[in-house]
Structures are given as structure tokens and as C-alpha cells.
XYZ file of C-alpha atoms in Angstrom:
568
model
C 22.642 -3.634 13.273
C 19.407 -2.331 13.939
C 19.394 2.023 14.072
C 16.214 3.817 14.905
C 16.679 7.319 14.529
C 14.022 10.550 15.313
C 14.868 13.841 14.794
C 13.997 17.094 17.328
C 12.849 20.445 15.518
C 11.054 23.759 16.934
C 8.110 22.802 14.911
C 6.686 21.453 11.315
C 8.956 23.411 8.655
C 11.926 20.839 8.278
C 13.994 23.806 6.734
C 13.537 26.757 8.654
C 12.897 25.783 11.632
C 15.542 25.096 14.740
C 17.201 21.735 14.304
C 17.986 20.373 18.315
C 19.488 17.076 17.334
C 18.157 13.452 16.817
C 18.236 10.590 19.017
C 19.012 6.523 18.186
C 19.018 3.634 19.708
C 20.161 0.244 18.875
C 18.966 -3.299 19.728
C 22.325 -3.609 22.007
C 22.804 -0.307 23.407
C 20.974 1.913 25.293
C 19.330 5.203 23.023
C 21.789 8.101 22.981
C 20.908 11.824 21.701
C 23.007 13.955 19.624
C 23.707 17.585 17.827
C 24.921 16.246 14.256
C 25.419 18.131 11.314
C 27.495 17.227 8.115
C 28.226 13.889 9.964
C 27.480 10.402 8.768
C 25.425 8.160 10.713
C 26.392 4.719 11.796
C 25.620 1.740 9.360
C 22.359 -0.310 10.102
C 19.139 -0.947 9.278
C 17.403 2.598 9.914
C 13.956 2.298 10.936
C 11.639 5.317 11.382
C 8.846 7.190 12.745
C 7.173 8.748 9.398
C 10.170 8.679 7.780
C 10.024 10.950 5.075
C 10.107 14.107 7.562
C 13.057 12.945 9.613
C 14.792 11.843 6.422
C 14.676 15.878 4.644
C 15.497 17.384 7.822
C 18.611 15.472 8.267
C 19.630 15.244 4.275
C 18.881 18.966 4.546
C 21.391 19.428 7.080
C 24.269 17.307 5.617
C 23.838 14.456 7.127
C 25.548 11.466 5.305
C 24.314 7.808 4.752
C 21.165 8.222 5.025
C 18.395 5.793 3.602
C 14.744 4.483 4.562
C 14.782 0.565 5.345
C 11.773 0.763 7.667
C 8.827 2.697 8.500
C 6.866 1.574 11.476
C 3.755 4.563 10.562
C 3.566 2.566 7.460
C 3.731 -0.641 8.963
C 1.210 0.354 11.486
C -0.868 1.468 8.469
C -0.532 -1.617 6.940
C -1.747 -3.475 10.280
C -5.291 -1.184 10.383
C -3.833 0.945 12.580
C -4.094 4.465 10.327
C -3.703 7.694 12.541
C -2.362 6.940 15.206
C 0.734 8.771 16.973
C 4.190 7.294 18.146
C 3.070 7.058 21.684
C -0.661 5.977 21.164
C 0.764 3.090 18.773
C 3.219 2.245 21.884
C 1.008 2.271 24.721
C -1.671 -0.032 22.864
C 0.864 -1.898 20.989
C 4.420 -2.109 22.636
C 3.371 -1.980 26.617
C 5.075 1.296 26.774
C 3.435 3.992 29.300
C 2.434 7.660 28.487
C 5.885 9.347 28.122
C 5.261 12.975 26.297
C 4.394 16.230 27.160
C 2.686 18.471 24.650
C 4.780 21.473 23.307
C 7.527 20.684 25.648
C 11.141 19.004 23.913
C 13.693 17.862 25.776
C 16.015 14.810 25.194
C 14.385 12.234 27.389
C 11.308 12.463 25.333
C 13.448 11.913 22.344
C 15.439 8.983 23.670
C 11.913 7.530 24.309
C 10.705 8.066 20.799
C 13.720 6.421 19.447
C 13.451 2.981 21.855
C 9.492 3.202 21.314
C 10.128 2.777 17.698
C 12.685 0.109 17.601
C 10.278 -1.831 20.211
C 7.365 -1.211 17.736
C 9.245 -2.172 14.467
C 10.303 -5.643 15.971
C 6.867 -6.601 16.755
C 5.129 -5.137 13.552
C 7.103 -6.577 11.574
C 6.408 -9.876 12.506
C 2.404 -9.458 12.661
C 2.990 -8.247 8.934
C 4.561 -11.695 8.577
C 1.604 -13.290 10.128
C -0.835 -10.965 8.050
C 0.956 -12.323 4.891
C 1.631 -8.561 4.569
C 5.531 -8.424 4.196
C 5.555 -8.837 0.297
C 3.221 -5.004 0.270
C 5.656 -3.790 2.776
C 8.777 -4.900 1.203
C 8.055 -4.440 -2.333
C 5.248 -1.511 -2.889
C 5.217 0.382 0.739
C 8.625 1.300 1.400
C 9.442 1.952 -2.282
C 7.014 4.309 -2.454
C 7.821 6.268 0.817
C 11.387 6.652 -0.645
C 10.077 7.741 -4.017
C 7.281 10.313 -1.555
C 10.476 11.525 0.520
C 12.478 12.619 -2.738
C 10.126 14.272 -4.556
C 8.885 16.387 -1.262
C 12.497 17.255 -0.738
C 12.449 18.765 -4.104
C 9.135 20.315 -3.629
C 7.951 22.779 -6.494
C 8.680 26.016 -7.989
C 5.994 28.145 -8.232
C 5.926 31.939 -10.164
C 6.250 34.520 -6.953
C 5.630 37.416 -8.409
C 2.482 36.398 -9.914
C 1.775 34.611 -6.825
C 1.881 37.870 -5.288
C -0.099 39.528 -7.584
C -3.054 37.422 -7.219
C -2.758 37.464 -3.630
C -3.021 40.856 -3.262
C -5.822 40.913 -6.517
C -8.230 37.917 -4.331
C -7.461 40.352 -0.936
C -8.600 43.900 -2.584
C -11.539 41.633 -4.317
C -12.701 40.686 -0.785
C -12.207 44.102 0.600
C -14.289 44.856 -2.062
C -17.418 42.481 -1.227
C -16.807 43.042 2.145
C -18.147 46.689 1.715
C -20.496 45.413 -0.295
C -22.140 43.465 1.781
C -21.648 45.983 4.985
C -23.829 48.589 2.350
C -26.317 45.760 1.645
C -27.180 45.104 5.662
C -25.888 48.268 6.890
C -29.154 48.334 8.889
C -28.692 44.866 10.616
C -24.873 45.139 11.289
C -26.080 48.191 13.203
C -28.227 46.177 14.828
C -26.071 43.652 15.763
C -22.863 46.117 16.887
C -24.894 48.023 19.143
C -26.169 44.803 21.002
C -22.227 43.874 21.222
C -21.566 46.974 21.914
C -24.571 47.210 24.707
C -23.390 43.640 26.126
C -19.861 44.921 26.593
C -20.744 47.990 28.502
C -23.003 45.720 30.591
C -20.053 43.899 32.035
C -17.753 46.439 33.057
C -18.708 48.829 36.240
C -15.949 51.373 36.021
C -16.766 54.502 33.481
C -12.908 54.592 32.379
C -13.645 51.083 31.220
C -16.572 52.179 29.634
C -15.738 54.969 28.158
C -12.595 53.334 26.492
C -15.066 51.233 24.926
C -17.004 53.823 23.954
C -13.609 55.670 22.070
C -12.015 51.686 20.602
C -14.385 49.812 20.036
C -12.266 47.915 17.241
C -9.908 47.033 19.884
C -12.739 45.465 22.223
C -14.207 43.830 19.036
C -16.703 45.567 19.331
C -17.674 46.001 15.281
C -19.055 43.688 13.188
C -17.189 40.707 11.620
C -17.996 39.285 8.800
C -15.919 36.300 9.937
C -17.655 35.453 12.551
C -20.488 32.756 12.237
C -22.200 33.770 15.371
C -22.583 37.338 14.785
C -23.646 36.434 11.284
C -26.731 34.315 12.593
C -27.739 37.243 14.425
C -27.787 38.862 11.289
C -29.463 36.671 9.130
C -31.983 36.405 12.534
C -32.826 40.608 11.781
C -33.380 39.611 8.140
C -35.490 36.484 8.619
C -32.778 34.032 7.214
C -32.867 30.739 8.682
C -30.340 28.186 7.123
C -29.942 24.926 9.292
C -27.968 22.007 9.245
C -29.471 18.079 9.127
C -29.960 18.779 12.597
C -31.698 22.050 12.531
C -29.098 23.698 14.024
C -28.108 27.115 12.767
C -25.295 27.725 10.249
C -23.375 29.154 7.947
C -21.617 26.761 6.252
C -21.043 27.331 2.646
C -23.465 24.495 1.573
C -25.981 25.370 3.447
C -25.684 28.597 2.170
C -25.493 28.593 -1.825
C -29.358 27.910 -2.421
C -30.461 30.776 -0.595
C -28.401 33.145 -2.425
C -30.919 33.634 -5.044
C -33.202 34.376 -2.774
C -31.643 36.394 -0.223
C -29.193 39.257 -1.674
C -27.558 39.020 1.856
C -26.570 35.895 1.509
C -25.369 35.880 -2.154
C -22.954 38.878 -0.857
C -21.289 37.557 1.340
C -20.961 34.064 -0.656
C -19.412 36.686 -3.053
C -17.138 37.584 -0.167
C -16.080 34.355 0.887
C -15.030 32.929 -2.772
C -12.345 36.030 -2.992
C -11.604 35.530 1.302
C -10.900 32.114 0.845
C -8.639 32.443 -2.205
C -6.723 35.204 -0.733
C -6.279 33.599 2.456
C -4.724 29.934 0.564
C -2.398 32.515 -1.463
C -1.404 33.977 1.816
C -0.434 30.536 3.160
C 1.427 29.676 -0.328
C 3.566 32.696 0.330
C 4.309 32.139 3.835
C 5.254 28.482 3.544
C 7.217 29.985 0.511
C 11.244 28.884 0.688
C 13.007 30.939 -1.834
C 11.008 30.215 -4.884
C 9.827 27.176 -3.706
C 6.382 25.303 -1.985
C 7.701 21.865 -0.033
C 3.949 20.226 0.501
C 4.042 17.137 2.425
C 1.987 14.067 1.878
C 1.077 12.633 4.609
C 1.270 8.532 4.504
C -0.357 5.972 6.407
C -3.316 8.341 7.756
C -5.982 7.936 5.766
C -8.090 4.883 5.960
C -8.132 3.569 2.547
C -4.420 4.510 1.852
C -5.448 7.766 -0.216
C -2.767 10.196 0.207
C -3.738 13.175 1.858
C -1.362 16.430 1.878
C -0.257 19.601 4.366
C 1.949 22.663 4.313
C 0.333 23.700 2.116
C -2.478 21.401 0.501
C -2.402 21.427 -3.036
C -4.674 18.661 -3.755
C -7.340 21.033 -2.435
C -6.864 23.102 -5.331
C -9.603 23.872 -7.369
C -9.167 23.749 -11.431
C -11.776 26.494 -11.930
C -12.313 29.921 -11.020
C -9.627 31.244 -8.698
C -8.247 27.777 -8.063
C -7.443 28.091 -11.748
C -5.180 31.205 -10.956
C -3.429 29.838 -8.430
C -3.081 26.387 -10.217
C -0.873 29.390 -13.012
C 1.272 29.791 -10.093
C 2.947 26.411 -10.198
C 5.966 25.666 -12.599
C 8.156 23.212 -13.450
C 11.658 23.091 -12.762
C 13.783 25.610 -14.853
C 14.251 24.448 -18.436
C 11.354 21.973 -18.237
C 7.540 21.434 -19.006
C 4.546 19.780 -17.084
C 3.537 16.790 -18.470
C 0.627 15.892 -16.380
C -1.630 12.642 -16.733
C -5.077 12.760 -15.443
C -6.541 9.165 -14.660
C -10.508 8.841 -15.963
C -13.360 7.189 -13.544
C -10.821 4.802 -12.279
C -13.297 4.121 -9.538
C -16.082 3.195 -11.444
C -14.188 0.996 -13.638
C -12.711 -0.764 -10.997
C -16.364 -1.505 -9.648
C -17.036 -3.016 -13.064
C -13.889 -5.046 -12.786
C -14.798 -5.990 -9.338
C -18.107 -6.300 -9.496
C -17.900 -8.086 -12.729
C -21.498 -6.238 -13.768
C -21.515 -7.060 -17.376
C -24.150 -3.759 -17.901
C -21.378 -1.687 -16.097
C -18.365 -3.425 -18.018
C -19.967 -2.670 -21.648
C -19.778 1.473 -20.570
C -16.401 0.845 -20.577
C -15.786 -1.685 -23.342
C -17.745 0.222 -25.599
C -16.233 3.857 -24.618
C -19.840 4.944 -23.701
C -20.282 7.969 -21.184
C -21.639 6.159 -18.096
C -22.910 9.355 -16.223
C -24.673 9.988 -19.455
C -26.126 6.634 -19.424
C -27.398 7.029 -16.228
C -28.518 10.551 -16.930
C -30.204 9.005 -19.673
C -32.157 6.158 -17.537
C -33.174 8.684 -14.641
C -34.888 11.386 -16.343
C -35.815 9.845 -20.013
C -33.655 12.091 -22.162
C -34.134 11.433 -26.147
C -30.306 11.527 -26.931
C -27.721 8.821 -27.266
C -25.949 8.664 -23.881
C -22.522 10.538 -25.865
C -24.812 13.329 -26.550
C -25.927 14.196 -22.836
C -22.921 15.866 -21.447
C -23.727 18.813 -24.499
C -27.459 18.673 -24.212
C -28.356 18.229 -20.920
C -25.202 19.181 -18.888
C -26.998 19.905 -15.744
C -29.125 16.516 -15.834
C -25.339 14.775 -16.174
C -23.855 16.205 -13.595
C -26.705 15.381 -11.194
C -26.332 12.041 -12.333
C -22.910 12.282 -11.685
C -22.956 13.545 -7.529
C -25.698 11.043 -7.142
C -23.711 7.990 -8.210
C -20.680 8.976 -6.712
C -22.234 10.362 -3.296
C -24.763 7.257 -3.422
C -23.397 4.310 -4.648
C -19.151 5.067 -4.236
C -19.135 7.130 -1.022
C -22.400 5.172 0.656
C -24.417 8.513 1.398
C -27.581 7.516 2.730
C -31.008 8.909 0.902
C -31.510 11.533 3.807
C -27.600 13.071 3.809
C -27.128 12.929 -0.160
C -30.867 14.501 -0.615
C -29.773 17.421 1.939
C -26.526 17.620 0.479
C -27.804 18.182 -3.310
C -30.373 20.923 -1.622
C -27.869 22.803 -0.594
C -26.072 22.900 -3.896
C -29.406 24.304 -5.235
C -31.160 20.951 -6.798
C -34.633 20.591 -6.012
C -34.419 16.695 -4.997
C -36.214 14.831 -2.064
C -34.962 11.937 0.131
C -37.546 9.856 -2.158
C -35.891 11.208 -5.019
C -32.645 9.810 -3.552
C -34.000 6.179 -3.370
C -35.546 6.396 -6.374
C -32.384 7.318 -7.933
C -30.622 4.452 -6.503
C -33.190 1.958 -7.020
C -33.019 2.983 -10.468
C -29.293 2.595 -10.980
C -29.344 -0.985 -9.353
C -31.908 -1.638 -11.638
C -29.551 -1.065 -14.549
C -26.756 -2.552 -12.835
C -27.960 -5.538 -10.717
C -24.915 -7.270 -10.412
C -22.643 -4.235 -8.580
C -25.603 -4.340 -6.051
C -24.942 -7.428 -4.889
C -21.498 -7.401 -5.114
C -21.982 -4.167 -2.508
C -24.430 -5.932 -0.327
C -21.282 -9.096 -0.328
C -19.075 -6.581 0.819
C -20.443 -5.063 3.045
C -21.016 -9.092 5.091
C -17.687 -9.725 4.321
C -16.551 -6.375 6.287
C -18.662 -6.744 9.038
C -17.365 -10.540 9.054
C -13.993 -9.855 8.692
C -13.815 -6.371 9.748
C -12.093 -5.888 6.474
C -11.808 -5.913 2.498
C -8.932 -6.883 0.234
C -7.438 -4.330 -2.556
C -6.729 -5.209 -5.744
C -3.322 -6.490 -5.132
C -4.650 -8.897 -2.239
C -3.703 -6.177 0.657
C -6.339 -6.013 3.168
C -8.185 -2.339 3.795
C -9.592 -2.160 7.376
C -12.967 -1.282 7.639
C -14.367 0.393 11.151
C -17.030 -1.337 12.879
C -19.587 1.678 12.531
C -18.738 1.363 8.785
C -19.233 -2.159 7.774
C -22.839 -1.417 6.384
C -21.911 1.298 3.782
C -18.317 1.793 3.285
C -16.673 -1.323 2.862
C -17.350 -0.788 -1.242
C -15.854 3.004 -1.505
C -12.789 1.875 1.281
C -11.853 -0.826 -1.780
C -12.353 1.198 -4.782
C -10.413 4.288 -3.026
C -7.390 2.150 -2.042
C -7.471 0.082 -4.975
C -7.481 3.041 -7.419
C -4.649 4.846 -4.944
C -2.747 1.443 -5.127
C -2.592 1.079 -8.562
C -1.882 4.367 -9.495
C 1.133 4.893 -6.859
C 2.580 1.380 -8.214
C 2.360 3.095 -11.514
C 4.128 6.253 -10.574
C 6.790 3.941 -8.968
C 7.415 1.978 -12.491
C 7.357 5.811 -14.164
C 9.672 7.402 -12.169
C 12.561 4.437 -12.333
C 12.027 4.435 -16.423
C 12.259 8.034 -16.613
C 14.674 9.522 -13.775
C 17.404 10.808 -16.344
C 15.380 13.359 -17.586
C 11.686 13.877 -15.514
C 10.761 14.143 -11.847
C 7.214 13.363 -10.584
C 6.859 16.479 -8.613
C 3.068 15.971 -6.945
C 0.283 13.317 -6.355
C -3.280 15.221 -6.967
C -5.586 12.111 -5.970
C -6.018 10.475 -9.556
C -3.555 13.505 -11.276
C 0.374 13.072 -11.521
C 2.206 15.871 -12.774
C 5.833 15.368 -13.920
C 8.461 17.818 -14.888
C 10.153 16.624 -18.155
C 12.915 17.496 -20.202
C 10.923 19.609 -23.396
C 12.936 17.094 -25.960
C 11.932 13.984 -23.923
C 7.815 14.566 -23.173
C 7.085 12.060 -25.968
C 9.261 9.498 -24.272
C 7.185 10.338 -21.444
C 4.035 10.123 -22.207
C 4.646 6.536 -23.915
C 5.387 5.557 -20.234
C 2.184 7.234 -19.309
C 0.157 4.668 -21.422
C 2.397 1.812 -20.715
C 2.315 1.685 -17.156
C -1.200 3.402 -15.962
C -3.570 1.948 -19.109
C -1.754 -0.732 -21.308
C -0.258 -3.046 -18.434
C -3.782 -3.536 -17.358
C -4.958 -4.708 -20.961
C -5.319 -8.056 -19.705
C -5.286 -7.899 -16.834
C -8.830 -5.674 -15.549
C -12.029 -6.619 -17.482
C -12.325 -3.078 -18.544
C -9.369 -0.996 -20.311
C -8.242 2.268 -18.329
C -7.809 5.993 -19.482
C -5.957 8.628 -19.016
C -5.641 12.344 -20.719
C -2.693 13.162 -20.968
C -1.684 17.446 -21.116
C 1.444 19.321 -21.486
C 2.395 23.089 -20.624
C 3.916 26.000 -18.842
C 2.280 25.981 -15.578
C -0.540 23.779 -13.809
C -3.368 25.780 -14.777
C -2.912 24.303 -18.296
C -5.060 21.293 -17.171
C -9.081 22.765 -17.346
């Protein structure tokens, strides 16, 4: 028997929030809605709507025999169709009409959540078939969204207390460079609060009005804030600062912003600002998603184009692993009595463009263990080391070598957008710099150029690309011409290192938990007397199954520790 099931809550938090009921429906019934707790359900096949979420709200509530056969968000993933809602994938895909109404529940909205998803299973299911896609599904897709929906159930413990103390550290920081900056344009924050101020009054005709103004103007917001973008332009107008976007638009985004720090103190103040704002404001959303001692992130599947996981509530693979990102990175432990073993994949990307590609210049880097940003480094601006040496001579030349080939050749920035990207990270580069750069690569590795520019026909041919396990990656129209290469070395590299984690996790259950997917970092809490056993499943399964397999060897580094900060 066929069971789709969807759950009703008050909102996103699958704990705390109010639990209505759920809804089913069966493929010889019509869909009925109910208020079940510590009940079983009725044996089937049960087929969700992003199951992961409906699975931990009803485990979470005592429901009994539970268990993920089907997915249709993955399957709808799987078909091209990434994004898209219940209803949107029903309407385009299962004749259904427009049922919802935003922010309003009820149970007839439910019922037709639960029928829209057995309707949509049935027929994506068998253009998976058609696709030759059923094998994925089967075998890799729904695996993995049973392994994702255990391991967010479990979520991860994180240190409160210190947690709390570098909240409240980043938040008297800002307060900090907030007054700083206030006594560094005292003069122009006057000048802008008294043409608020001037505007307000302009608007209202009565004098109680005005004169309540005149006594709170904080509660008219009527001072300065430094939060504001538009009041800052204004600023930055009294003080001749002019940063623009591509466009020549005004702005204040960050990047925009960093290379005019050292020339405007203004600016460097309230960058100084912003680095302590934003850190206290993602330790402020740590502790209020906090459950006990506890962060549940969720990772959300089937979204992102190239099958990359992406993550919510909260986002730790937005984390930084320097500066404050560091501290908060402290914050996260194991489980009680473990430690963090946590395996960091190296270039996967580019060595899957060698594979790929089959660029015997680009293989060698990786045969031969050389540094291949160094290389390049090397090549572009004629530095007299061996390519090993560049990272601790010329650092800076590296890492410009580094954002260029990634940006450039990986992502498919064009010449303009990279060159005005690098600007506003403070390199003095122009959009001829740009092509000269990436003339100059191709130069040293002819073969991955054509393999790009074969792509790239093949997308706009096909309107998609095939992973590395044969799986095909939709590519968007508007895309065709520059993505298509970066769309197959994301998902392949995501692929192959969520198959891996699959193979981990069965051969090490009894005594370690994968507790979190950071892009190409896995971090696993392991018995202390078990992390050797561990980390010999580490090299197995994510570098030593792939011996024969790639035509370059992977790499991982492997760390161990306390808390998730260990990893620099």
C-alpha cells in the first residue's frame, strides 16, 4: 500500500513549535487528516514531501513505524527540477490547480498536500525510469536522505556558556566600534540626523506631532543608524566617498567596501564595526535556535542546482575558520565522552577537472604532489622558486592565483565581474589582467580548455552534463556558455563525497556519528579508543577506493580534537 504522509506545524522549528496533525492519503482511499501522537502509522510505502523534516517532527513526537521509502523533492531534484515547492511542482507537473494560501493552515490544504504528493510520486517515478535515473534514486538518493534525516535529528552539542560569552564579547566589541565610528563622523551623522530630522517635521502639520518629535526622536527614528545603507550613502556623500557597484550604483556592500578602507578612516570604522556586528548577530541566532544544549541545523536537499548541500537554522557551513568564525567554530562539541575526528577533502575540484579533462599538464600536479596554485603562481608573475616554495615566499601572489582560477576557470566569472570582484578585495588587477590570466592558464593547460569549451556544446545541446557516476546535472539555458564545467565538478565532488560518508557511517555506526556536512569537511564524533579505526575508514573510502579508479589520487587531512575550532 502506497502512504503519503505531510505533517502541519506553526512554523520551521520541528521541536518547539505547535504540532496540528498530519494528513495521508492512499492510492485507494480518499486523504484523511489526523492529531497523532505516540501512535503507529499504517504499513505502506511512505512517500514524502522533503522528508527529512516531516520524518523528526513525527519521530520527535512518538510516532511509531516510521521510515523514508520515497522522496518526491528528491525525485524532482533528480528530474532538473531543483527549488521548486509542493504546489509549483503540482501545477506544472501533476495538472493540479493553485490550492494554498500563504500563512494560513487548515486541513484542506493539508489533505491537498498529501494527494498532490502521491499524484507526483507515481508519475516521477516513472520519468526517473525513463531517465535511466532509478538506480541514483534507489541506491545513492534515498540512502543518503535517511542517513541526512538521522544525523539532523541528533543535531550537535555546542558549549553554552562559552557560546554566551562570546556573544555578549562580539556585541560589547560592536558597541564599541559603533562609538567609534559615531566620534570619527560625528560631523556628518549630524548632518545627516538633522536632514531626517528636518524631513520628518516637514510632513506632519500639527505642533503636538512636532513637538513629540522634537522630545523622541529615537522613537520616530529619527537618529542615525549605522545599519542602515541609505543613511550611510548620505554619509559617505558629506565625506566625498563614492563606492559603486558593476553598475555604478551606490553601495555599501562589504566588497565594495574593503579597498577603500585604507583610504578612508570612515570606512575602515565601520568595516571594523561590521566584522564584530555580524559575529554577534550569528551568535545571537545560535542561541536562539538553541534546544537545551543543542543546535539542530538542517540541510536542505534537492535545492541547489548541482546537488551541493546547502544548510538553515542555523547555517554552519557559513562559518568562517578564522577570526571570529574561529571562536564560534570553539563553540561546537562532540557528543559527551567523545572527540571530533574531522576529515577535510583537498582541491577535489581541481582534481576532478584533471580526471575529467584528462589534461596530462594538470594530472602531473597531482601525480607528482606539486602545489598547483603555486604552479600557476609561478607561470603568471615569473617567481624564481620551485612551485612548493611559493605558498612561504610569495603568499599573496598564491592566493591571487588561487581566486583567479577558481573564480575564472571553476565558477566561469567573466574578465569584467572577476576583475571587479578582486578590486574590491584590494588587488590592483584590470579586466585585461583577467584575460591575460586566463589565457595564460589555458596556455599551460590546453587540454581542460577544450574539454570546457565541449561542455559547454554539450549543455547547450543537451541542456545538461553527466556527474561522475553517469547522473545527469541540469544546466539552465542562460548558463550553458559558462557553467556547465563548475555545475559537473560541484556535483561530482558533492556526489562522491556523500557516497563516501554513506560507506563511513554503515562501517562505523557502533561507535561514531557523522554529525555535519561542511561542503568538502565531514566531522564525526568518535569513541576516543576507536579514532584510529576511524580514520582508516577515512582513507579507505574518500582517497584509496579511488586508486584506480580517477587518473589522479585524492587527499584528505585528517584532524582530531575537543571542539571544531581545532581545524585552522
Amino acid at each position: 500500500m502506497q502512504l503519503a504522509i505531510d505533517t502541519e506545524l506553526s512554523g520551521l522549528d520541528w521541536r518547539r513549535d505547535t504540532f496540528y496533525g498530519l494528513g495521508m492519503c492512499t492510492g485507494t482511499s480518499e486523504a484523511w487528516f489526523e492529531q497523532v501522537v505516540n501512535k503507529k502509522l499504517p504499513d505502506g510505502e511512505q512517500i514524502y514531501f522533503n522528508a527529512p523534516f516531516d520524518y523528526k517532527v513525527l519521530k520527535f513526537r512518538g510516532v511509531r513505524n516510521l521510515k523514508i521509502d520515497h522522496d518526491v523533492q528528491i525525485q524532482a531534484a533528480l528530474l532538473g527540477r531543483n527549488g521548486m515547492g509542493l504546489e509549483d511542482l503540482a501545477v506544472h507537473h501533476a495538472n493540479f490547480k493553485e490550492w494554498k494560501v500563504k500563512g494560513v493552515y487548515d486541513k484542506a490544504r493539508c489533505l491537498m498536500d498529501v494527494k498532490a504528493t502521491l499524484a507526483l510520486h507515481n508519475r516521477q517515478i516513472k520519468e526517473l525510469a525513463k531517465e535511466g535515473l532509478l538506480n541514483v534514486y534507489n541506491n545513492y538518493s534515498m540512502p543518503f536522505c535517511r542517513m541526512i534525516a538521522d544525523m539532523e535529528y541528533g543535531g550537535i552539542r555546542v558549549d553554552v556558556d562559552k557560546l554566551r560569552e562570546y556573544s555578549m564579547k562580539f556585541a560589547a566589541q560592536a558597541a564599541v566600534e559603533a562609538k567609534g565610528f559615531e566620534a570619527v563622523c560625528c560631523d556628518g551623522i549630524a548632518v545627516v540626523s538633522k536632514a531626517l530630522f528636518d524631513k520628518s517635521i516637514a510632513k506632519v502639520k500639527k505642533e503636538s506631532a512636532k513637538q513629540a518629535r522634537i522630545d523622541s526622536p529615537g522613537k520616530y527614528k529619527l537618529n542615525f543608524n549605522i545599519n542602515s545603507g541609505q543613511q550611510l550613502l548620505q554619509l559617505f556623500e558629506y565625506y566625498g566617498i563614492k563606492p559603486t557597484d558593476m553598475d555604478g550604483k551606490p553601495t555599501t556592500d562589504q566588497r565594495i567596501l574593503y579597498p577603500l578602507e585604507f583610504k578612508y578612516g570612515e570606512v575602515k570604522q565601520l568595516l571594523a564595526y561590521r566584522k564584530q556586528e555580524n559575529a554577534a548577530k550569528r551568535s545571537r541566532e545560535w542561541l536562539e535556535l538553541l534546544d537545551g544544549d543543542r543546535l539542530y541545523p538542517s540541510y536542505n536537499l534537492g535545492k541547489v542546482v548541482t546537488g551541493r548541500l546547502s544548510c538553515s537554522r542555523p547555517n554552519i557551513q557559513q562559518t568562517p575558520s578564522h577570526g571570529v568564525g574561529r571562536e564560534l567554530r570553539e563553540c561546537i562539541l562532540p557528543d559527551v565522552g567523545d572527540t571530533w575526528v574531522i576529515v577535510d577533502v583537498s582541491q577535489i575540484e581541481p582534481r576532478l577537472a584533471a580526471h575529467f579533462s584528462k589534461d596530462q599538464n594538470l594530472i602531473d600536479v597531482f601525480v607528482k604532489g606539486e602545489d598547483l596554485y603555486g604552479i600557476v603562481a609561478k607561470r603568471i608573475f615569473g617567481l624564481d622558486c620551485t612551485s612548493k616554495q611559493v605558498k612561504e615566499l610569495y603568499n599573496e601572489q598564491r592566493q591571487l592565483a588561487k581566486k583567479c582560477t577558481l573564480a575564472s576557470i571553476f565558477y566561469g566569472q567573466g574578465e569584467e565581474s572577476l576583475a571587479f570582484t578582486l578590486q574590491a578585495e584590494g588587488y590592483e588587477v584590470t579586466e585585461d589582467d583577467c584575460l591575460i590570466f586566463k589565457q595564460e592558464f589555458f596556455k599551460m593547460f590546453p587540454t581542460l580548455k577544450r574539454y570546457k569549451d565541449k561542455l559547454a556544446e554539450e549543455a547547450s545541446s543537451r541542456g545538461y552534463v553527466t556527474g561522475i557516476f553517469g547522473q545527469k546535472v541540469w544546466v539552465p539555458a542562460r548558463e550553458a556558455g559558462h557553467k556547465p564545467f563548475n555545475y559537473k565538478m560541484q556535483h561530482s565532488a558533492s556526489v562522491m563525497n556523500c557516497r563516501a560518508q554513506l560507506q563511513i557511517q554503515k562501517a562505523c555506526k557502533e561507535y561514531a556519528k557523522l554529525k555535519a556536512l561542511i561542503h568538502d569537511e565531514d566531522l564525526y564524533s568518535c569513541r576516543p579508543d576507536k579514532t584510529k579505526d576511524l580514520k582508516g575508514l577515512l582513507q579507505i573510502y574518500m582517497v584509496k577506493q579511488w586508486e584506480f579508479k580517477l587518473a589522479v589520487p585524492m587527499c584528505v587531512e585528517i584532524f582530531e580534537g575537543d571542539t571544531w575550532g581545532i581545524k585552522k
